[in-house]
Short mmCIF file of C-alpha atoms in Angstrom, two decimals:
data_model
loop_
_atom_site.label_atom_id
_atom_site.label_comp_id
_atom_site.label_asym_id
_atom_site.label_seq_id
_atom_site.Cartn_x
_atom_site.Cartn_y
_atom_site.Cartn_z
CA MET K 1 0.01 0.01 -0.06
CA ASN K 2 1.37 3.16 -1.05
CA CYS K 3 0.66 6.91 0.87
CA ASP K 4 -2.25 7.60 -1.95
CA GLN K 5 -4.07 4.23 -1.44
CA ALA K 6 -3.41 4.68 2.68
CA PHE K 7 -5.67 8.07 2.30
CA GLU K 8 -8.14 6.33 0.16
CA CYS K 9 -8.27 3.74 2.77
CA LEU K 10 -8.23 6.10 5.64
CA THR K 11 -11.33 8.48 4.20
CA ASP K 12 -13.18 5.16 3.39
CA PRO K 13 -16.18 5.03 5.46
CA PHE K 14 -16.93 1.58 4.74
CA HIS K 15 -13.61 -0.36 4.71
CA ALA K 16 -11.62 1.71 7.57
CA GLY K 17 -9.30 -0.32 9.77
CA GLN K 18 -7.93 -2.51 7.39
CA PRO K 19 -4.97 -4.54 8.24
CA GLU K 20 -2.82 -3.38 5.22
CA LEU K 21 -3.24 0.61 6.18
CA GLU K 22 -2.42 -0.43 9.75
CA GLN K 23 0.66 -1.79 8.61
CA HIS K 24 1.55 1.30 6.24
CA LEU K 25 0.84 3.80 8.99
CA ALA K 26 3.15 2.07 11.10
CA GLY K 27 5.97 2.17 8.95
CA CYS K 28 4.84 5.75 7.14
CA PRO K 29 5.45 8.36 9.78
CA ARG K 30 3.68 11.02 7.26
CA CYS K 31 0.77 9.11 6.89
CA ARG K 32 0.33 8.69 10.63
CA GLN K 33 0.93 12.29 10.87
CA MET K 34 -2.20 13.21 8.68
CA GLN K 35 -4.21 10.43 10.55
CA GLU K 36 -3.59 12.35 13.75
CA THR K 37 -4.20 15.54 11.83
CA LEU K 38 -7.58 14.24 10.57
CA GLU K 39 -8.31 12.10 13.43
CA PRO K 40 -10.97 14.59 15.16
CA ALA K 41 -13.38 14.64 11.83
CA LEU K 42 -12.60 10.93 10.71
CA GLY K 43 -14.00 10.00 14.24
CA LEU K 44 -17.16 12.26 13.83
CA PHE K 45 -17.99 10.93 10.63
CA ALA K 46 -17.11 7.09 11.78
CA GLU K 47 -19.80 7.65 14.41
CA GLU K 48 -21.91 9.35 12.05
CA HIS K 49 -21.73 5.94 9.54
CA HIS K 50 -22.36 3.58 12.69
CA SER K 51 -25.31 5.41 13.72
CA TRP K 52 -26.73 5.17 9.96
CA GLU K 53 -25.64 1.22 9.84
CA THR K 54 -27.77 0.76 12.94
CA GLU K 55 -30.58 2.73 11.63
CA ALA K 56 -30.59 0.64 8.36
CA ASP K 57 -30.79 -2.31 10.09
CA GLU K 58 -33.30 -1.47 12.41
CA CYS K 59 -35.51 -0.44 9.26
CA PHE K 60 -34.74 -3.31 7.25
CA SER K 61 -35.58 -5.51 10.61
CA GLN K 62 -38.97 -3.50 10.85
CA ASP K 63 -40.13 -3.21 7.06
CA ALA K 64 -40.78 -6.54 4.95
CA GLY K 65 -38.59 -4.40 2.31
CA PRO K 66 -37.73 -1.88 0.54
CA ALA K 67 -40.94 0.08 -0.56
CA GLU K 68 -42.10 0.30 -4.34
CA PHE K 69 -40.85 3.08 -5.60
CA LEU K 70 -42.47 3.08 -9.14
CA SER K 71 -46.00 2.45 -8.30
CA PRO K 72 -48.55 2.74 -11.23
CA SER K 73 -49.18 6.57 -9.99
CA ILE K 74 -45.60 7.15 -9.65
CA ILE K 75 -45.09 6.07 -13.16
CA ARG K 76 -47.88 8.16 -14.55
CA LEU K 77 -46.55 11.12 -12.62
CA ALA K 78 -43.13 10.98 -14.08
CA ASP K 79 -44.29 10.17 -17.76
CA HIS K 80 -46.78 13.16 -17.20
CA ALA K 81 -43.79 15.08 -16.08
CA ALA K 82 -41.60 14.18 -18.61
CA LEU K 83 -44.30 14.85 -21.71
CA GLN K 84 -44.82 18.32 -20.30
CA LEU K 85 -40.88 19.04 -20.11
CA GLN K 86 -40.93 17.93 -23.79
CA ARG K 87 -44.02 20.40 -24.55
CA GLN K 88 -42.34 23.04 -22.72
CA THR K 89 -38.47 22.64 -24.61
CA LYS K 90 -40.45 22.53 -27.88
CA PRO K 91 -41.97 25.98 -27.62
CA VAL K 92 -39.05 27.59 -26.57
CA ARG K 93 -37.05 25.65 -28.89
CA THR K 94 -39.69 27.15 -31.21
CA GLN K 95 -39.49 31.07 -29.70
CA ARG K 96 -36.04 30.79 -29.83
CA LYS K 97 -35.80 29.97 -33.61
CA ILE K 98 -38.50 33.05 -34.46
CA LEU K 99 -36.66 35.18 -32.29
CA THR K 100 -33.55 34.52 -34.15
CA LYS K 101 -35.31 34.86 -37.44
CA ALA K 102 -36.57 38.19 -36.56
CA ALA K 103 -33.58 39.59 -35.33
CA CYS K 104 -32.32 38.64 -38.40
CA CYS K 105 -34.99 40.58 -40.35
CA VAL K 106 -34.68 43.42 -38.20
CA ALA K 107 -31.36 43.57 -38.67
CA LEU K 108 -31.23 43.24 -42.47
CA VAL K 109 -34.06 46.04 -42.70
CA LEU K 110 -31.80 48.46 -40.59
CA PHE K 111 -28.76 47.45 -42.91
CA GLY K 112 -30.76 47.91 -45.81
CA ALA K 113 -31.87 51.20 -44.38
CA ALA K 114 -28.10 52.17 -43.58
CA ILE K 115 -27.32 51.74 -47.17
CA SER K 116 -30.17 53.70 -48.58
CA TYR K 117 -29.72 56.51 -46.02
CA GLY K 118 -26.08 56.87 -47.15
CA VAL K 119 -27.17 56.79 -50.84
CA LEU K 120 -29.23 59.28 -50.21
CA ALA K 121 -27.07 61.25 -48.28
CA VAL K 122 -24.50 61.06 -51.19
CA GLN K 123 -26.78 61.94 -53.56
CA ASP K 124 -27.78 64.71 -51.95
CA GLU K 125 -24.24 66.46 -51.53
CA PRO K 126 -23.14 68.88 -54.43
CA GLN K 127 -21.69 66.80 -56.88
CA LYS K 128 -18.06 66.93 -56.86
CA PRO K 129 -16.65 66.83 -60.95
CA SER K 130 -14.60 63.97 -61.42
CA VAL K 131 -13.08 65.57 -64.24
CA PRO K 132 -11.09 68.50 -63.24
CA GLY K 133 -11.64 70.08 -66.41
CA GLN K 134 -15.47 70.70 -65.79
CA ILE K 135 -14.76 73.12 -63.19
CA ILE K 136 -12.51 74.88 -65.28
CA ALA K 137 -14.63 74.53 -68.04
CA GLU K 138 -17.43 76.51 -65.94
CA ASP K 139 -15.17 79.29 -64.33
CA VAL K 140 -13.05 79.87 -67.47
CA PRO K 141 -14.86 80.83 -70.95
CA CYS K 142 -13.73 79.10 -73.77
CA LEU K 143 -11.44 81.79 -75.27
CA TRP K 144 -11.95 80.23 -78.81
CA LEU K 145 -16.26 80.54 -78.70
CA SER K 146 -16.03 83.85 -77.04
CA PRO K 147 -13.00 85.80 -78.25
CA GLU K 148 -14.65 89.21 -76.95
CA LYS K 149 -13.29 87.68 -73.26
CA VAL K 150 -9.74 87.46 -74.54
CA VAL K 151 -8.46 90.69 -73.05
CA VAL K 152 -5.31 91.42 -74.72
CA THR K 153 -2.69 91.89 -72.41
CA GLU K 154 1.04 91.09 -71.91
CA GLN K 155 0.62 88.31 -70.50
CA THR K 156 -1.87 86.79 -73.15
CA ARG K 157 -0.50 84.58 -75.22
CA SER K 158 -1.82 81.74 -78.02
CA ARG K 159 -0.83 78.70 -75.37
CA ASP K 160 -3.48 80.20 -73.14
CA VAL K 161 -6.42 80.52 -75.57
CA VAL K 162 -5.35 76.66 -76.55
CA LEU K 163 -5.43 75.86 -73.15
CA SER K 164 -9.04 77.40 -72.31
CA CYS K 165 -10.20 75.98 -75.36
CA LEU K 166 -8.81 72.21 -74.61
CA VAL K 167 -10.55 72.24 -71.28
CA CYS K 168 -13.75 73.48 -72.59
CA HIS K 169 -13.91 70.67 -75.02
CA VAL K 170 -12.49 67.95 -73.22
CA GLY K 171 -14.99 68.79 -70.41
CA THR K 172 -17.90 68.90 -72.59
CA SER K 173 -17.09 65.97 -74.53
CA SER K 174 -16.39 63.77 -71.73
CA SER K 175 -19.60 64.70 -69.94
CA ASN K 176 -21.46 63.74 -73.02
CA MET U 1 -24.72 -12.27 -8.89
CA GLN U 2 -26.77 -8.95 -8.89
CA PRO U 3 -26.81 -7.38 -12.00
CA THR U 4 -25.09 -3.79 -12.25
CA ASP U 5 -26.66 -0.36 -12.15
CA ALA U 6 -25.99 -0.29 -16.54
CA GLU U 7 -27.53 -3.60 -17.20
CA ILE U 8 -30.83 -2.44 -14.75
CA MET U 9 -31.10 0.79 -16.71
CA GLU U 10 -30.81 -1.43 -19.87
CA GLN U 11 -34.01 -3.41 -19.13
CA VAL U 12 -35.68 -0.45 -17.75
CA GLN U 13 -35.32 0.74 -20.68
CA SER U 14 -36.58 -1.87 -22.64
CA GLY U 15 -39.82 -1.97 -20.99
CA GLN U 16 -38.93 -3.68 -17.52
CA LEU U 17 -39.80 -0.70 -15.42
CA ALA U 18 -40.42 -2.38 -12.33
CA LEU U 19 -36.47 -3.20 -11.85
CA PHE U 20 -36.05 0.54 -11.51
CA ASP U 21 -37.02 -0.25 -7.58
CA GLU U 22 -33.84 -1.96 -7.49
CA LEU U 23 -32.01 0.91 -8.09
CA VAL U 24 -34.11 2.88 -5.77
CA ALA U 25 -33.10 0.45 -2.97
CA ARG U 26 -29.56 0.55 -3.58
CA TYR U 27 -29.22 4.17 -3.55
CA ARG U 28 -31.91 5.85 -1.96
CA GLY U 29 -30.57 5.83 1.80
CA ALA U 30 -27.04 7.27 0.52
CA LEU U 31 -28.65 9.92 -1.52
CA LEU U 32 -30.99 10.98 1.61
CA ARG U 33 -27.81 11.36 3.75
CA VAL U 34 -26.13 13.54 1.59
CA ALA U 35 -29.33 15.45 0.54
CA VAL U 36 -30.24 15.96 4.28
CA SER U 37 -26.70 17.13 5.02
CA LYS U 38 -26.95 19.49 2.49
CA LEU U 39 -30.09 20.79 2.82
CA GLY U 40 -30.44 20.29 6.55
CA ASP U 41 -34.22 19.32 6.19
CA GLU U 42 -35.30 15.54 6.01
CA ALA U 43 -38.85 16.22 4.55
CA TRP U 44 -37.15 18.27 1.81
CA ALA U 45 -34.48 16.30 1.37
CA GLU U 46 -36.97 13.27 1.14
CA ASP U 47 -38.83 15.38 -1.85
CA VAL U 48 -35.02 16.11 -3.39
CA VAL U 49 -34.23 12.54 -3.58
CA GLN U 50 -37.78 11.71 -5.22
CA GLU U 51 -37.10 13.99 -7.54
CA THR U 52 -34.11 12.72 -8.52
CA PHE U 53 -34.96 9.34 -9.14
CA LEU U 54 -37.98 10.75 -11.12
CA ALA U 55 -35.75 13.00 -13.03
CA VAL U 56 -33.46 9.53 -13.72
CA TYR U 57 -36.92 7.67 -14.64
CA ALA U 58 -37.69 10.46 -16.76
CA ALA U 59 -34.85 10.28 -18.53
CA ARG U 60 -34.14 7.20 -18.74
CA HIS U 61 -34.19 6.61 -22.70
CA SER U 62 -31.34 9.38 -23.09
CA TYR U 63 -29.40 6.89 -20.11
CA LYS U 64 -25.79 5.90 -22.14
CA PRO U 65 -24.62 2.51 -20.51
CA GLU U 66 -21.03 3.62 -21.33
CA PHE U 67 -21.18 6.06 -18.62
CA ALA U 68 -21.37 5.20 -14.98
CA PHE U 69 -24.94 5.24 -13.55
CA ARG U 70 -23.66 6.16 -10.30
CA THR U 71 -22.29 9.37 -11.54
CA TRP U 72 -25.17 10.15 -13.42
CA LEU U 73 -27.38 10.02 -10.59
CA TRP U 74 -25.24 11.87 -7.90
CA THR U 75 -24.83 14.58 -10.32
CA ILE U 76 -28.62 15.12 -10.69
CA LEU U 77 -28.94 15.02 -6.95
CA LEU U 78 -26.25 17.43 -6.46
CA ASN U 79 -27.77 19.58 -9.00
CA ASN U 80 -31.41 19.34 -7.63
CA CYS U 81 -30.01 20.43 -4.11
CA LYS U 82 -28.68 23.50 -5.20
CA LYS U 83 -31.74 24.41 -7.58
CA GLN U 84 -33.75 23.82 -4.40
CA TRP U 85 -31.46 25.43 -2.13
CA LYS U 86 -31.51 28.79 -4.70
CA ARG U 87 -35.15 28.43 -4.81
CA SER U 88 -35.28 28.42 -1.13
CA GLN U 89 -32.85 31.31 -0.57
CA ARG U 90 -35.60 33.41 -3.01
CA LYS U 91 -38.52 32.02 -1.25
CA PRO U 92 -37.69 30.63 1.90
CA ARG U 93 -38.68 27.40 3.04
CA VAL U 94 -38.03 26.72 6.03
CA VAL U 95 -36.86 29.58 8.95
CA SER U 96 -33.09 30.37 8.41
CA GLU U 97 -30.73 28.01 10.64
CA SER U 98 -28.71 31.38 11.83
CA ALA U 99 -31.45 33.16 13.12
CA LEU U 100 -33.17 29.98 14.65
CA PRO U 101 -30.83 27.18 15.14
CA THR U 102 -33.32 25.11 17.21
CA GLU U 103 -35.92 25.09 14.56
CA VAL U 104 -33.58 23.60 11.84
CA ALA U 105 -32.10 21.19 14.87
CA ARG U 106 -35.71 19.69 14.34
CA SER U 107 -35.93 19.40 11.01
CA ILE U 108 -32.47 17.80 10.71
CA SER U 109 -32.79 14.00 10.19
CA GLU U 110 -34.16 12.54 13.70
CA PRO U 111 -32.64 9.56 14.67
CA THR U 112 -34.66 6.43 14.10
CA VAL U 113 -33.14 4.06 16.39
CA SER U 114 -35.75 2.66 18.94
CA ASP U 115 -33.36 3.18 22.28
CA SER U 116 -35.20 6.87 22.39
CA GLY U 117 -33.72 9.36 25.20
CA LEU U 118 -30.47 10.17 26.07
CA GLN U 119 -28.57 8.41 22.92
CA GLY U 120 -31.42 10.03 20.54
CA ILE U 121 -30.46 13.18 22.21
CA LEU U 122 -26.69 12.81 21.69
CA LEU U 123 -27.50 11.92 17.72
CA THR U 124 -29.65 14.71 16.59
CA GLU U 125 -26.82 17.07 18.47
CA ARG U 126 -24.15 15.30 16.64
CA ARG U 127 -25.92 15.56 13.34
CA GLU U 128 -26.78 18.98 13.53
CA LEU U 129 -22.83 19.75 14.93
CA VAL U 130 -22.05 17.69 11.81
CA HIS U 131 -24.44 19.93 9.59
CA GLU U 132 -23.16 23.13 10.92
CA LEU U 133 -19.27 22.57 10.69
CA LEU U 134 -19.91 21.14 6.99
CA ASN U 135 -22.06 24.50 6.25
CA ARG U 136 -19.14 26.59 7.43
CA LEU U 137 -16.52 24.60 4.83
CA SER U 138 -16.44 25.87 1.30
CA GLU U 139 -19.31 24.46 -0.67
CA VAL U 140 -16.73 22.07 -2.92
CA GLN U 141 -15.15 20.73 0.24
CA ALA U 142 -18.32 20.28 1.73
CA ASP U 143 -19.74 18.22 -0.86
CA ALA U 144 -16.78 16.47 -1.79
CA LEU U 145 -17.05 15.16 2.35
CA ARG U 146 -20.54 14.41 1.84
CA LEU U 147 -19.98 12.42 -0.70
CA ARG U 148 -17.31 10.39 0.03
CA PHE U 149 -18.33 9.92 3.92
CA PHE U 150 -22.17 10.10 3.43
CA GLY U 151 -22.40 8.82 -0.07
CA GLY U 152 -19.68 6.17 0.09
CA LEU U 153 -18.25 7.58 -3.42
CA GLN U 154 -14.88 6.55 -5.12
CA PHE U 155 -12.81 9.55 -5.32
CA ASP U 156 -13.17 8.99 -9.09
CA GLU U 157 -16.65 9.22 -8.96
CA ILE U 158 -16.74 12.33 -6.61
CA SER U 159 -14.27 13.95 -9.66
CA ASP U 160 -16.78 13.30 -12.39
CA SER U 161 -19.82 14.39 -10.34
CA MET U 162 -18.37 17.41 -9.10
CA GLY U 163 -16.27 17.91 -12.41
CA CYS U 164 -13.28 18.18 -11.09
CA SER U 165 -9.93 16.17 -11.49
CA LEU U 166 -9.05 13.34 -9.27
CA SER U 167 -6.53 14.98 -7.56
CA GLY U 168 -9.05 17.49 -7.10
CA ALA U 169 -11.72 15.78 -5.40
CA LYS U 170 -8.63 13.94 -3.33
CA ARG U 171 -7.29 17.56 -2.31
CA ARG U 172 -11.26 18.81 -1.34
CA VAL U 173 -11.71 15.70 0.74
CA LYS U 174 -8.03 16.58 2.54
CA THR U 175 -8.41 20.01 2.74
CA GLY U 176 -12.07 19.71 4.22
CA LEU U 177 -11.35 17.34 6.72
CA GLU U 178 -8.26 19.07 8.23
CA ALA U 179 -10.49 22.50 8.44
CA LEU U 180 -13.06 20.43 10.18
CA SER U 181 -10.51 18.92 12.25
CA ARG U 182 -9.39 22.34 13.29
CA MET U 183 -13.20 23.50 13.70
CA LEU U 184 -13.39 20.15 16.17
CA ASP U 185 -10.50 20.68 18.23
CA GLU U 186 -11.70 24.42 18.88
CA ARG U 187 -14.66 23.36 20.10
CA LYS U 188 -13.94 19.97 21.71
CA GLY U 189 -16.04 20.88 25.08
CA ASP U 190 -19.18 21.19 22.82
CA LEU U 191 -19.13 17.09 21.52
CA PRO U 192 -21.55 14.86 21.99
#
């Protein structure tokens, strides 16, 4: 017997006081020390165990035998309880499924609403031209089409006229 | 040779319901001792044990022979006790122990031994003491001690029923016994 088995034996209310345990305790000071430490509690449980055994003996000597547990009425009761439990469990599952589906639907609706809101918000915003020439086309008149706007200065060069025209036409043709 | 628990359960599953009584006869006493110790009231404990057997019976078709019947049964009992205890905390069933210890003293399993008088009183006092001391331990320690000493479970069965390791079950029993011994040493004079 090793120390682990000795502890199991020491705390076994049904097989206490085995000769193997006594032998082990005689040769193992550590387990002897443990037995001394635990003795008050072990003694209390041993007394309790002894009193139960006495009670059980008396009960069996008084009764013809253990009472029937599964009487027909008890069986009916247990089956009824089991059926009720099944019924209770099923609706709970169904309710859970319905709730999950409803939550999914709500989430989808919210998601859709968020997307459409986002699209509308984008549409409401002033459109920023994707082609830089458009701004220039609106701001800068085409000097080729309206030559009257050409202010001839020292800085005016033919390159500016060509550029303004290009910007105007490139912007118009790309938007078309 | 007696049939094993698993064999009986298989026969119960196949419709021989009367055999369930054999399981009740095997375990009722041990379950009742643990339940009384945990709940402190014999009538209440009787109800919980009855509920436990009914639950096992109602769930008989879900039992699998590869699992230990004892572990299953003890787990159901511990869960039932916890459930009942929590329910009683919300809606007290009996007067609380701290408020009126003598009331609980009456509800704790009265010894049924025929020799009444002094021995009966001593037995009752000792049961109250055990109940009180166990309640002062942590729940896991007290449960481990109850299963070991009142239920007669092996350590592997305790570990399975309580959902802890084998060494954890041993440690709970050992530390519980140490704490209990210390408490008993402190109040040596009170022992019946």
